[in-house]
Coordinates of C-alpha atoms in Angstrom, one line a residue:
X1 CA 12.8 22.3 15.5
X2 CA 10.2 20.1 17.0
X3 CA 9.6 20.4 20.8
X4 CA 10.6 17.1 22.3
X5 CA 8.0 17.7 25.1
X6 CA 5.1 17.1 22.8
X7 CA 4.4 13.8 21.1
X8 CA 4.5 13.6 17.3
X9 CA 1.5 12.6 15.3
X10 CA 3.0 9.1 14.8
X11 CA 3.5 8.7 18.6
X12 CA -0.1 9.8 19.3
X13 CA -1.6 7.5 16.7
X14 CA 0.6 4.6 17.9
X15 CA -0.4 5.1 21.5
X16 CA -4.1 5.1 20.6
X17 CA -3.6 1.9 18.5
X18 CA -1.8 0.3 21.5
X19 CA -4.4 1.3 24.0
X20 CA -7.2 -0.1 21.8
X21 CA -5.4 -3.3 21.3
X22 CA -4.8 -3.8 25.0
X23 CA -8.4 -2.9 25.8
X24 CA -9.5 -5.8 23.6
X25 CA -7.0 -8.1 25.2
X26 CA -5.2 -8.8 21.9
X27 CA -1.5 -9.5 21.6
X28 CA 0.6 -8.0 18.8
X29 CA 0.7 -11.4 17.2
X30 CA -3.1 -11.7 17.2
X31 CA -3.6 -8.2 15.8
X32 CA -1.0 -9.0 13.1
X33 CA -3.0 -12.1 12.0
X34 CA -6.3 -10.1 11.9
X35 CA -5.1 -7.1 9.9
X36 CA -2.5 -8.8 7.7
X37 CA 0.4 -6.6 8.8
X38 CA 3.6 -7.8 10.3
X39 CA 4.1 -7.9 14.0
X40 CA 7.3 -6.0 13.9
X41 CA 5.6 -3.1 11.9
X42 CA 2.8 -3.0 14.4
X43 CA 5.2 -2.8 17.3
X44 CA 7.1 0.1 15.7
X45 CA 3.8 1.8 14.9
X46 CA 2.7 1.6 18.5
X47 CA 6.0 3.1 19.7
X48 CA 5.6 6.0 17.2
X49 CA 8.6 4.8 15.2
X50 CA 6.7 4.0 12.0
X51 CA 4.0 5.7 10.0
X52 CA 1.0 3.9 8.4
X53 CA -0.9 4.5 5.2
X54 CA -4.6 5.2 5.4
X55 CA -5.1 1.7 3.9
X56 CA -3.1 0.2 6.8
X57 CA -4.9 2.2 9.4
X58 CA -8.3 1.0 8.0
X59 CA -7.1 -2.6 8.3
X60 CA -6.0 -2.0 11.9
X61 CA -9.1 -0.1 12.9
X62 CA -11.3 -2.9 11.5
X63 CA -9.5 -5.4 13.7
X64 CA -9.7 -3.1 16.7
X65 CA -13.4 -2.1 16.1
X66 CA -12.5 1.5 15.9
X67 CA -13.6 4.3 13.6
X68 CA -10.5 5.7 11.9
X69 CA -11.4 9.2 13.0
X70 CA -10.8 8.2 16.6
X71 CA -7.1 8.0 15.9
X72 CA -7.0 11.6 14.8
X73 CA -9.2 13.3 17.4
X74 CA -7.4 16.4 18.8
X75 CA -4.6 16.4 16.3
X76 CA -3.7 19.6 14.4
X77 CA -5.4 19.8 11.0
X78 CA -2.1 20.5 9.2
X79 CA -0.9 17.1 10.2
X80 CA -3.7 15.4 8.3
X81 CA -2.7 16.6 4.9
X82 CA 0.8 16.5 3.6
X83 CA 2.2 20.0 2.9
X84 CA 5.8 19.2 2.0
X85 CA 7.5 15.8 2.4
X86 CA 11.0 15.0 1.1
X87 CA 12.0 11.3 0.7
X88 CA 15.7 10.5 0.4
X89 CA 17.6 7.7 -1.3
X90 CA 18.9 6.8 2.1
X91 CA 15.4 5.8 3.2
X92 CA 15.8 2.4 1.7
X93 CA 13.9 0.2 4.2
X94 CA 11.4 -1.9 2.3
X95 CA 8.5 -3.8 3.9
X96 CA 8.0 -7.4 2.7
X97 CA 4.6 -8.6 1.8
X98 CA 4.6 -12.1 3.3
X99 CA 3.7 -15.1 1.0
X100 CA 4.6 -13.1 -2.1
X101 CA 8.1 -11.7 -1.5
X102 CA 7.1 -8.3 -2.9
X103 CA 8.9 -5.4 -1.3
X104 CA 7.6 -1.9 -1.0
X105 CA 7.7 1.5 0.7
X106 CA 5.5 4.5 0.7
X107 CA 7.3 7.5 -0.8
X108 CA 4.5 10.1 -0.7
X109 CA 1.0 10.7 0.7
X110 CA -1.0 8.5 2.9
X111 CA -2.2 11.1 5.4
X112 CA -5.9 11.4 6.2
X113 CA -6.7 14.3 3.8
X114 CA -4.2 13.4 1.1
X115 CA -5.7 12.7 -2.3
X116 CA -3.1 10.0 -3.3
X117 CA -0.3 7.8 -2.2
X118 CA 2.9 7.0 -4.1
X119 CA 4.7 3.6 -3.6
X120 CA 8.1 2.2 -4.7
X121 CA 7.7 -1.5 -5.4
X122 CA 10.1 -4.3 -6.1
X123 CA 8.8 -7.4 -7.8
X124 CA 11.0 -10.5 -7.2
X125 CA 11.7 -12.9 -10.0
X126 CA 9.2 -15.8 -10.5
X127 CA 6.5 -14.4 -8.1
X128 CA 3.0 -13.2 -9.0
X129 CA -0.2 -12.1 -7.4
X130 CA -2.5 -15.1 -7.2
X131 CA -5.8 -13.1 -7.1
X132 CA -7.1 -10.1 -8.9
X133 CA -8.0 -7.0 -6.8
X134 CA -10.6 -4.3 -7.4
X135 CA -11.0 -1.1 -5.4
X136 CA -12.3 2.5 -5.8
X137 CA -10.0 5.1 -7.4
X138 CA -7.4 5.2 -10.1
X139 CA -3.7 4.2 -10.3
X140 CA -0.7 4.6 -12.4
X141 CA 2.3 2.3 -12.6
X142 CA 5.6 3.3 -14.1
X143 CA 8.3 0.6 -14.7
X144 CA 11.7 1.9 -13.6
X145 CA 13.5 -1.3 -14.5
X146 CA 12.7 -4.9 -15.5
X147 CA 9.6 -6.3 -17.1
X148 CA 6.1 -6.6 -15.7
X149 CA 2.9 -8.2 -17.0
X150 CA 0.0 -6.1 -15.9
X151 CA -3.4 -7.8 -16.3
X152 CA -6.5 -5.6 -16.3
X153 CA -10.0 -7.1 -16.8
X154 CA -9.6 -9.2 -19.9
X155 CA -6.4 -7.5 -21.2
X156 CA -2.7 -8.3 -20.6
X157 CA -0.1 -5.6 -21.0
X158 CA 3.6 -6.3 -21.2
X159 CA 5.5 -3.3 -19.7
X160 CA 9.2 -2.7 -19.9
X161 CA 11.5 0.0 -18.4
X162 CA 10.0 3.4 -19.3
X163 CA 6.5 2.0 -19.9
X164 CA 3.5 2.9 -17.7
X165 CA -0.2 2.1 -17.3
X166 CA -3.0 4.2 -16.0
X167 CA -6.2 2.4 -15.0
X168 CA -9.6 2.7 -13.3
X169 CA -8.9 0.6 -10.2
X170 CA -12.4 -0.7 -10.1
X171 CA -11.4 -3.0 -13.0
X172 CA -10.0 -6.3 -11.7
X173 CA -6.2 -6.2 -11.9
X174 CA -2.9 -7.8 -10.9
X175 CA 0.7 -7.7 -11.9
X176 CA 3.7 -10.0 -12.1
X177 CA 7.4 -9.9 -12.9
X178 CA 8.0 -11.6 -16.3
X179 CA 11.7 -10.7 -16.7
X180 CA 15.0 -12.4 -15.8
X181 CA 15.6 -10.1 -12.8
X182 CA 13.8 -8.0 -10.2
X183 CA 11.4 -5.4 -11.5
X184 CA 11.2 -1.9 -9.9
X185 CA 8.0 0.0 -10.2
X186 CA 6.7 3.4 -9.1
X187 CA 3.0 3.4 -8.4
X188 CA 0.6 6.3 -7.7
X189 CA -2.9 5.5 -6.3
X190 CA -5.7 7.9 -5.8
X191 CA -9.0 7.6 -3.9
X192 CA -12.4 7.9 -5.6
X193 CA -13.7 11.4 -5.3
X194 CA -11.7 11.7 -2.1
X195 CA -14.3 9.7 -0.2
X196 CA -12.5 6.4 0.1
X197 CA -9.0 5.6 1.0
X198 CA -6.8 3.9 -1.7
X199 CA -6.1 0.3 -0.7
X200 CA -2.7 -1.5 -0.9
X201 CA -3.4 -3.2 -4.2
X202 CA -1.1 -6.1 -3.7
X203 CA -3.3 -7.3 -0.7
X204 CA -6.2 -9.2 -2.2
X205 CA -9.5 -7.4 -1.4
X206 CA -12.4 -9.2 0.0
X207 CA -14.0 -11.1 -2.8
X208 CA -11.0 -10.9 -5.0
X209 CA -11.9 -11.7 -8.6
X210 CA -11.0 -14.9 -10.3
X211 CA -8.8 -14.7 -13.4
X212 CA -10.8 -13.7 -16.5
X213 CA -10.0 -14.8 -20.0
X214 CA -7.2 -12.5 -21.3
X215 CA -6.6 -10.8 -24.6
X216 CA -3.7 -8.7 -25.6
X217 CA -4.3 -5.0 -25.0
X218 CA -3.1 -2.2 -27.2
X219 CA 0.7 -2.6 -27.4
X220 CA 0.5 -5.5 -25.0
X221 CA 1.3 -9.2 -25.2
X222 CA -1.0 -11.9 -24.2
X223 CA 0.0 -13.6 -20.9
X224 CA 0.5 -17.2 -22.1

């Protein structure tokens, strides 16, 4: 059982984020606008009541002019790589990506030395990513239910329940729901040679790519 006299890793990181924010004279609202994360999430993070992916921490550190390593100084090494993590069906809280309506939660990985992150995504009907994204690493998306158009470079792939796609994430890509109801997707993202964190792919990267001309991929349908 955890000794309540000692702060958890989440509490330590949250306190360091809060201290850095206050040192710069930023409000939670201002930090939220700079790092594109919700104010409520940042508030919970600072109180040690929420954990953040490495991608989120990179966004926060960029806004706070911190090196990400500063958040982990003095923490036990075994806290920086996931050994065992169980995720329950009861853990159903999903974060909403503003302006898109997409909902998601991390169901695995995300610690400093982890090689990958696993996400559960819900695509609302009639919503789509407006920009293509490109980032180091690889990713795999498996459709649990619904239908998704996954556009990669100049190809468009129509995926249904039980279908999946594995890509080099450097290729410009985006996805959208093309069915009559919500689409549920399990996504696994890895870093490139363990040197760069995997970024939340639904957040357009700097210099997001414009839409290339599409052609149908193997087994895919052209996005009309």
